[in-house]
PDB file of C-alpha atoms in Angstrom:
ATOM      1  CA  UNK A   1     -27.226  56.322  25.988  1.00 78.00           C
ATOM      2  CA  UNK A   2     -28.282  56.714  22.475  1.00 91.00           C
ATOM      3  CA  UNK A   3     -26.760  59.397  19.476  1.00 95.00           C
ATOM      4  CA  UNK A   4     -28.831  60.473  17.169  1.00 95.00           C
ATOM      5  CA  UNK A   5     -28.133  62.581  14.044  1.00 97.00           C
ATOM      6  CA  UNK A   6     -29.662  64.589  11.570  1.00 96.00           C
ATOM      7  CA  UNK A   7     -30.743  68.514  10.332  1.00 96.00           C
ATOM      8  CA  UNK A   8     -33.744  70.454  11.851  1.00 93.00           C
ATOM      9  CA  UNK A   9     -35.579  68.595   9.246  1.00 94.00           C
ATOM     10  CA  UNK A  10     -34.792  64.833  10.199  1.00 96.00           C
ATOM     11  CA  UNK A  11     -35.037  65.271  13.637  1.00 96.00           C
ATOM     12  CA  UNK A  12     -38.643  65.405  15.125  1.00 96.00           C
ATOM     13  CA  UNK A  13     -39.755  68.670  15.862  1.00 95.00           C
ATOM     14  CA  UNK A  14     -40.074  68.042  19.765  1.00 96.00           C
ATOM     15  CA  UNK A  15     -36.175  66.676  20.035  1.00 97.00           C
ATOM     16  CA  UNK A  16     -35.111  69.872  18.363  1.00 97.00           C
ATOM     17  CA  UNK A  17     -37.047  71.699  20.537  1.00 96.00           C
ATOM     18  CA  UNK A  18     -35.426  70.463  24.008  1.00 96.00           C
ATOM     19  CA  UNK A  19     -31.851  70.391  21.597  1.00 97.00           C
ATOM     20  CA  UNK A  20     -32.566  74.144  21.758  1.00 97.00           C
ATOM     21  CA  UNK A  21     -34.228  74.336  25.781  1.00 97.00           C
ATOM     22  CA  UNK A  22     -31.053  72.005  26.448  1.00 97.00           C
ATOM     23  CA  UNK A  23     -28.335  74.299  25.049  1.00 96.00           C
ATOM     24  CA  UNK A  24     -30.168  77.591  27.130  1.00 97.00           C
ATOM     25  CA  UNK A  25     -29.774  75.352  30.351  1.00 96.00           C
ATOM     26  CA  UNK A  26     -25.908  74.776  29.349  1.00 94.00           C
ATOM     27  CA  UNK A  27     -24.837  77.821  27.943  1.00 92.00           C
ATOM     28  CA  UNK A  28     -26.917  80.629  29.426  1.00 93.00           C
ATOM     29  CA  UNK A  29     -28.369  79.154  32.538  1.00 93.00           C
ATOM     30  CA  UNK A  30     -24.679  77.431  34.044  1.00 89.00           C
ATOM     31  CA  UNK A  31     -22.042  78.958  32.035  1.00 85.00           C
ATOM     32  CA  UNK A  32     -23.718  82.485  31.828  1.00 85.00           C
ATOM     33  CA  UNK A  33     -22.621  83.073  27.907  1.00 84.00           C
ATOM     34  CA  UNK A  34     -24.684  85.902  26.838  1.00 85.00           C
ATOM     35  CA  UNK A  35     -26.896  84.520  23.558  1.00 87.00           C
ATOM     36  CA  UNK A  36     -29.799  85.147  22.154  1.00 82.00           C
ATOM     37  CA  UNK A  37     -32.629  82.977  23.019  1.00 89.00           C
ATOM     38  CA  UNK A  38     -36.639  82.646  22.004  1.00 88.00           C
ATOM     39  CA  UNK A  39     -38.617  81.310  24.239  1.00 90.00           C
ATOM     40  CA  UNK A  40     -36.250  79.602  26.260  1.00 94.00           C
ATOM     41  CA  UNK A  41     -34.083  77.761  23.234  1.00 95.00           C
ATOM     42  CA  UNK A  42     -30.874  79.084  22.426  1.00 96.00           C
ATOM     43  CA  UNK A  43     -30.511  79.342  18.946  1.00 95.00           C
ATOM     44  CA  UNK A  44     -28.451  81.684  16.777  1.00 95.00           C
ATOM     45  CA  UNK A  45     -27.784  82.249  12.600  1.00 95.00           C
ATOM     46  CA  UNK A  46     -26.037  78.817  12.426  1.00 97.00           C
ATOM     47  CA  UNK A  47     -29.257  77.072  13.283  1.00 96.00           C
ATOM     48  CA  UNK A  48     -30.179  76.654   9.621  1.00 95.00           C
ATOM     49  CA  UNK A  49     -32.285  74.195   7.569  1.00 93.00           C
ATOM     50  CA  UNK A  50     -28.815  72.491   6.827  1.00 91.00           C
ATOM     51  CA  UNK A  51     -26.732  72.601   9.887  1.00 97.00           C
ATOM     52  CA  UNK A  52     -26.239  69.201  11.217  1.00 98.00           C
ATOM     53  CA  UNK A  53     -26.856  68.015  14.724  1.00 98.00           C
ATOM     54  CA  UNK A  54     -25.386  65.086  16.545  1.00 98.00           C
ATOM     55  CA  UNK A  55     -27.831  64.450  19.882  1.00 98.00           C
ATOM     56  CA  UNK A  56     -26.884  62.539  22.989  1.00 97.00           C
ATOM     57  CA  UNK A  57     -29.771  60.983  24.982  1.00 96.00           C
ATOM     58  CA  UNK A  58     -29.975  59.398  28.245  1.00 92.00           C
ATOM     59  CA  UNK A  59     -31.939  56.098  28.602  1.00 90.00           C
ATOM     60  CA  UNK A  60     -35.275  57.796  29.354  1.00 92.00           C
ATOM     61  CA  UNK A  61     -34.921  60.401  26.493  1.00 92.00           C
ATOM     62  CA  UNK A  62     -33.666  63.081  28.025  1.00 94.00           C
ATOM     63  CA  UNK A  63     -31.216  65.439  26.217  1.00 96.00           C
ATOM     64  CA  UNK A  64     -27.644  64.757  27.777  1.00 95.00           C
ATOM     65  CA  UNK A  65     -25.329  66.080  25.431  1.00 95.00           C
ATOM     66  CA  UNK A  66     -25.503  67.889  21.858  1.00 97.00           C
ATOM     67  CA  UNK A  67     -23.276  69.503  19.346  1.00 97.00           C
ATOM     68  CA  UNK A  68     -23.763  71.488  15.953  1.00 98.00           C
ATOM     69  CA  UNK A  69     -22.003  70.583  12.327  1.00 98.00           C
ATOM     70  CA  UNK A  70     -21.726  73.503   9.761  1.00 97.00           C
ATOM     71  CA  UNK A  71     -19.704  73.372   6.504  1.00 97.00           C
ATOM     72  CA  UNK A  72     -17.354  76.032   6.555  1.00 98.00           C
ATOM     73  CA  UNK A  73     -18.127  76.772   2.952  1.00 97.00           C
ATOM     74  CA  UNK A  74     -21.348  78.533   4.100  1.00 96.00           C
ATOM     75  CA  UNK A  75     -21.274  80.868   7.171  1.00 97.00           C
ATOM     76  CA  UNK A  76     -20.653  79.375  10.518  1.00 97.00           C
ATOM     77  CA  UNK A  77     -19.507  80.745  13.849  1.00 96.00           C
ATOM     78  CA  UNK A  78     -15.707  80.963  14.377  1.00 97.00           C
ATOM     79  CA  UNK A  79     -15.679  82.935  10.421  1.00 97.00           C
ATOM     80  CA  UNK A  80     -17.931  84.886  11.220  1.00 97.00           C
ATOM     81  CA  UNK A  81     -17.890  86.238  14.990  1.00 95.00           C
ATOM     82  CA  UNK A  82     -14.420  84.672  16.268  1.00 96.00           C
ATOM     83  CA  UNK A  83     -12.045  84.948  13.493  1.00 97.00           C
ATOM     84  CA  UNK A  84      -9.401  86.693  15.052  1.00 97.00           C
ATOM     85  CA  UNK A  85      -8.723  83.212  17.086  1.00 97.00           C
ATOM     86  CA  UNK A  86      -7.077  82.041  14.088  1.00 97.00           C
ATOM     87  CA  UNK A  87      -3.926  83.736  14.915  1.00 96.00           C
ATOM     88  CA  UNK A  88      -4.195  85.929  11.535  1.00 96.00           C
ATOM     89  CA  UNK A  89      -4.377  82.662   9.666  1.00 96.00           C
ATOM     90  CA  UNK A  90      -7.267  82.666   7.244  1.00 97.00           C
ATOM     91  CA  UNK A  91     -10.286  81.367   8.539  1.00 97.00           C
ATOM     92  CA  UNK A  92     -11.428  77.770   6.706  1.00 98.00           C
ATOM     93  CA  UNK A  93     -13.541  77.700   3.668  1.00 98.00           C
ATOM     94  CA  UNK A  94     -13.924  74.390   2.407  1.00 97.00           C
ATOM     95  CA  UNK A  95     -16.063  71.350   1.945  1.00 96.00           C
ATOM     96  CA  UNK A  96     -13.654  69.060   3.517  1.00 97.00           C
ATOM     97  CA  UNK A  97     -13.616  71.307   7.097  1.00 98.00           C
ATOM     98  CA  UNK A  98     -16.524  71.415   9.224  1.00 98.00           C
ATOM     99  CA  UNK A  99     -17.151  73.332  12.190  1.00 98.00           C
ATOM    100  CA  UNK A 100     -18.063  71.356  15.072  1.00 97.00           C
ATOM    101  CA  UNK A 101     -19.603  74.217  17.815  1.00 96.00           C
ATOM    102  CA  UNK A 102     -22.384  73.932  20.891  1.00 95.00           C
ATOM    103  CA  UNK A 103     -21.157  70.912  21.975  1.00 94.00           C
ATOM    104  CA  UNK A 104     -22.113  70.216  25.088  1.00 93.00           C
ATOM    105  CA  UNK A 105     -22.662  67.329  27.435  1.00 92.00           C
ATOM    106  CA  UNK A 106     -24.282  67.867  30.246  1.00 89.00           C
ATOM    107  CA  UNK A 107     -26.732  65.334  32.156  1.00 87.00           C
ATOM    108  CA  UNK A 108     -28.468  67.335  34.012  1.00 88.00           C
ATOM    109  CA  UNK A 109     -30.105  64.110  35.368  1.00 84.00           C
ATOM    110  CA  UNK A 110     -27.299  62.589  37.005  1.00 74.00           C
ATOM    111  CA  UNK A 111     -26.093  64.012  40.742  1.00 61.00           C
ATOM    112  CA  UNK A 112     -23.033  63.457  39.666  1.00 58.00           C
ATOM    113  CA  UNK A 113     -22.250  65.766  36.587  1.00 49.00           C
ATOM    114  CA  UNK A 114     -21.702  68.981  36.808  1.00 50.00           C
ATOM    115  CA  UNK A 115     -20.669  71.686  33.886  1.00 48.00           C
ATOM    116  CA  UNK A 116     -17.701  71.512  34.341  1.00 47.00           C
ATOM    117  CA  UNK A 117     -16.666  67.820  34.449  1.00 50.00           C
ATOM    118  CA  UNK A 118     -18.627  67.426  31.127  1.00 52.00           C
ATOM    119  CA  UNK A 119     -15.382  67.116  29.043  1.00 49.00           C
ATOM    120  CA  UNK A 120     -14.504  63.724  31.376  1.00 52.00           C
ATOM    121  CA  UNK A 121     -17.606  61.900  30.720  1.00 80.00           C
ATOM    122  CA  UNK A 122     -18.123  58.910  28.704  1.00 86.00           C
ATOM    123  CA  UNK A 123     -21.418  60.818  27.040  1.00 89.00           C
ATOM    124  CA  UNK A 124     -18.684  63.104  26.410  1.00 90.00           C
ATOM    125  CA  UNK A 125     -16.051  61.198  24.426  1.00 90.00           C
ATOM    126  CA  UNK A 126     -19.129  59.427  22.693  1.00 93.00           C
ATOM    127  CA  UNK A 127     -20.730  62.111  21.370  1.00 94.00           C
ATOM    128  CA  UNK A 128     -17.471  63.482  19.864  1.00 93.00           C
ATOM    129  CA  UNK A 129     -17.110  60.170  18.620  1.00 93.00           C
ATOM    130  CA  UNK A 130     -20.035  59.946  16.590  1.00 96.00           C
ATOM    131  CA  UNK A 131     -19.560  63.902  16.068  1.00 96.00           C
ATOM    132  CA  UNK A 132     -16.697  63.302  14.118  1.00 95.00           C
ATOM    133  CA  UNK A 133     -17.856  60.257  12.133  1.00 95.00           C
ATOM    134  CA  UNK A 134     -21.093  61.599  11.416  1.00 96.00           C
ATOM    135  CA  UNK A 135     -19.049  64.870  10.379  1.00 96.00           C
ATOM    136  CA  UNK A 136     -16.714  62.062   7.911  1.00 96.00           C
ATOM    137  CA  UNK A 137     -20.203  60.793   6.402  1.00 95.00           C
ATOM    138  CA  UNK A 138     -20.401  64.055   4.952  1.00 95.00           C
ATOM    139  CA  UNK A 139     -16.832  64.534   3.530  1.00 95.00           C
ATOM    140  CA  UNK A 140     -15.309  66.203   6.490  1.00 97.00           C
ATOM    141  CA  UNK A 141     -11.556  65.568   6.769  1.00 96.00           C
ATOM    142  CA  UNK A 142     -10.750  68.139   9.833  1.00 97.00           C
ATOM    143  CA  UNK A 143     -12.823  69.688  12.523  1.00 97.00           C
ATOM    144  CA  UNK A 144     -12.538  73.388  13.541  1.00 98.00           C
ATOM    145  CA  UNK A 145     -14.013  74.435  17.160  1.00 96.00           C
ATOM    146  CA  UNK A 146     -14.411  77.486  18.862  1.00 95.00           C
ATOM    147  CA  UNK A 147     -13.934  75.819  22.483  1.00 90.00           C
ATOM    148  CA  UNK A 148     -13.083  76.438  26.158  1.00 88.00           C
ATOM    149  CA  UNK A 149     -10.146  75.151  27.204  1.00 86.00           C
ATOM    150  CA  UNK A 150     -11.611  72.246  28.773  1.00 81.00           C
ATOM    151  CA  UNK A 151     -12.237  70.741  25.708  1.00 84.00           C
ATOM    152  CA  UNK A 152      -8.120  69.955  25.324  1.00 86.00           C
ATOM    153  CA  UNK A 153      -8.033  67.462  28.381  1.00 82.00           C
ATOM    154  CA  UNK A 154     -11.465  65.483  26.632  1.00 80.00           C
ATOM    155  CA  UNK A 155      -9.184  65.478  23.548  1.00 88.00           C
ATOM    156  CA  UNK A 156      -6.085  64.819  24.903  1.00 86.00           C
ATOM    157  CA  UNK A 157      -7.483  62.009  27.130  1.00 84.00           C
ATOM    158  CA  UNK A 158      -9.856  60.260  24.534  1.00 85.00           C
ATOM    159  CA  UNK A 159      -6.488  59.903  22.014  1.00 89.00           C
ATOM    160  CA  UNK A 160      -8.292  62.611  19.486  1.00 91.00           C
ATOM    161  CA  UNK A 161      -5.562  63.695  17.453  1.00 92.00           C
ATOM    162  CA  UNK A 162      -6.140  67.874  17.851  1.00 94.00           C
ATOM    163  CA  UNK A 163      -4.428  70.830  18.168  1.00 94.00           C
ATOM    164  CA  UNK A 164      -4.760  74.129  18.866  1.00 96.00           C
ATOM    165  CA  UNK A 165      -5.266  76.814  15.505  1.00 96.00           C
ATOM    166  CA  UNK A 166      -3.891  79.813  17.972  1.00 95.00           C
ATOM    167  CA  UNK A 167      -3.216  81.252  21.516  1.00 96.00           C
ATOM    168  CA  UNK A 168      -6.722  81.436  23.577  1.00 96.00           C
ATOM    169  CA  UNK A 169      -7.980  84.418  23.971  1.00 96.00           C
ATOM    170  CA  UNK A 170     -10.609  85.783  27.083  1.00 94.00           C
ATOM    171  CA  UNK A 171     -13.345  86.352  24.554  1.00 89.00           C
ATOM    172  CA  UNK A 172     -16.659  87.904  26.969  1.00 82.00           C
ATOM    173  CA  UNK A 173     -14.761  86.916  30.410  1.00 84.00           C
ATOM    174  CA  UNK A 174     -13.862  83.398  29.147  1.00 83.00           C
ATOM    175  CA  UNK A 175     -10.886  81.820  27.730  1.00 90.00           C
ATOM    176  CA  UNK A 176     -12.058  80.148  24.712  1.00 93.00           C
ATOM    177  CA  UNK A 177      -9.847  78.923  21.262  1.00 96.00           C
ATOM    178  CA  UNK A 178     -10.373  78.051  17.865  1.00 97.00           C
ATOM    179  CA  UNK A 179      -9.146  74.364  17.840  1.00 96.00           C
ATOM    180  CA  UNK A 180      -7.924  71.754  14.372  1.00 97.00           C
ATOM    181  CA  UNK A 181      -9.289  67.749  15.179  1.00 96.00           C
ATOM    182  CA  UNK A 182      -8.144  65.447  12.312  1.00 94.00           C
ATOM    183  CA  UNK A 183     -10.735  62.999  11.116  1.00 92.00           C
ATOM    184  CA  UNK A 184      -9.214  59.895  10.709  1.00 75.00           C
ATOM    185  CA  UNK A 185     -10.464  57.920   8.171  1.00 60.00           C
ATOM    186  CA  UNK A 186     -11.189  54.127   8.483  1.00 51.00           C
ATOM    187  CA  UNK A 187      -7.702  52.346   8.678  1.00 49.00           C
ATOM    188  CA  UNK A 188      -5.689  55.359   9.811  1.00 50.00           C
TER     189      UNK A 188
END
């Protein structure tokens, strides 16, 4: 297993291509989210030149796992489509808070992973891991998701210190939230 990180710029052109193939198979293929896509990559407004990316690979380079890193002093997606799941509390704008969205991981390699049991796995927890420290390297001191549910056990069970920002809400037939993770810095 090996993370990579970096902006549409840094990472070759062909790994952000199956980044974008990868997150159709996830989140329009199994989960059935409907997003746009272009020719067969889901990408959105959030993909920009400096949205971050945080890539999980298996040992034979395939995508396994990937998740998205926006400042939430420029437009990102739980401000601008999902603000209402911040309970009527404002939605971040700050340097030091940095939406973490798309995260998925998925091997859609292994027989025995499945969509749902993606918030279990050890590509998982690792990819949060360097998520969040990756996220730190660029000043973050809290996360903000827009997540299913799911995502509380992977917290809860890989000692992330999280909670939620308000009540989920069935958002398009699924129950999704808007969710705080602390970034610990080193020593904490």
């Amino acid at each position: 297993m090996n993370n990579i990180a970096g902006s549409s710029s840094t990472l070759s052109k062909e790994l952000f291509e199956r980044v974008g193939r990868y997150r159709h198979k996830v989140f329009i293929e199994t989960l059935g989210w409907e997003l746009t896509t272009r020719n067969g990559e889901e990408l959105d407004q959030f993909d920009r030149p400096d949205t971050l990316y945080v890539v999980s690979q298996d040992d034979d380079g395939n995508v396994n796992g990937c998740a998205r890193l926006l400042p939430t002093s420029q437009p990102y997606l739980l401000g601008e489509v999902f603000p209402e799941l911040m309970n009527g509390a404002p939605v971040p704008c700050s340097p030091e808070v940095w939406e973490l969205s798309r995260f998925a991981a998925v091997d859609f390699n292994s027989r025995t992973t499945s969509a749902l049991s993606q918030f279990s796995s050890e590509v998982a927890v690792r990819l949060l891991q360097d998520s969040i420290a990756f996220a730190a390297e660029q000043g973050a001191k809290r996360l903000i998701t827009v997540s299913p549910i799911g995502i509380e056990r992977l917290l809860r069970r890989a000692g992330f210190h999280a909670h939620r920002a308000g009540p989920p809400m069935i958002i398009g037939g699924h129950p999704i939230f808007a969710c705080w993770i602390e970034v610990r810095q080193p020593g904490q």
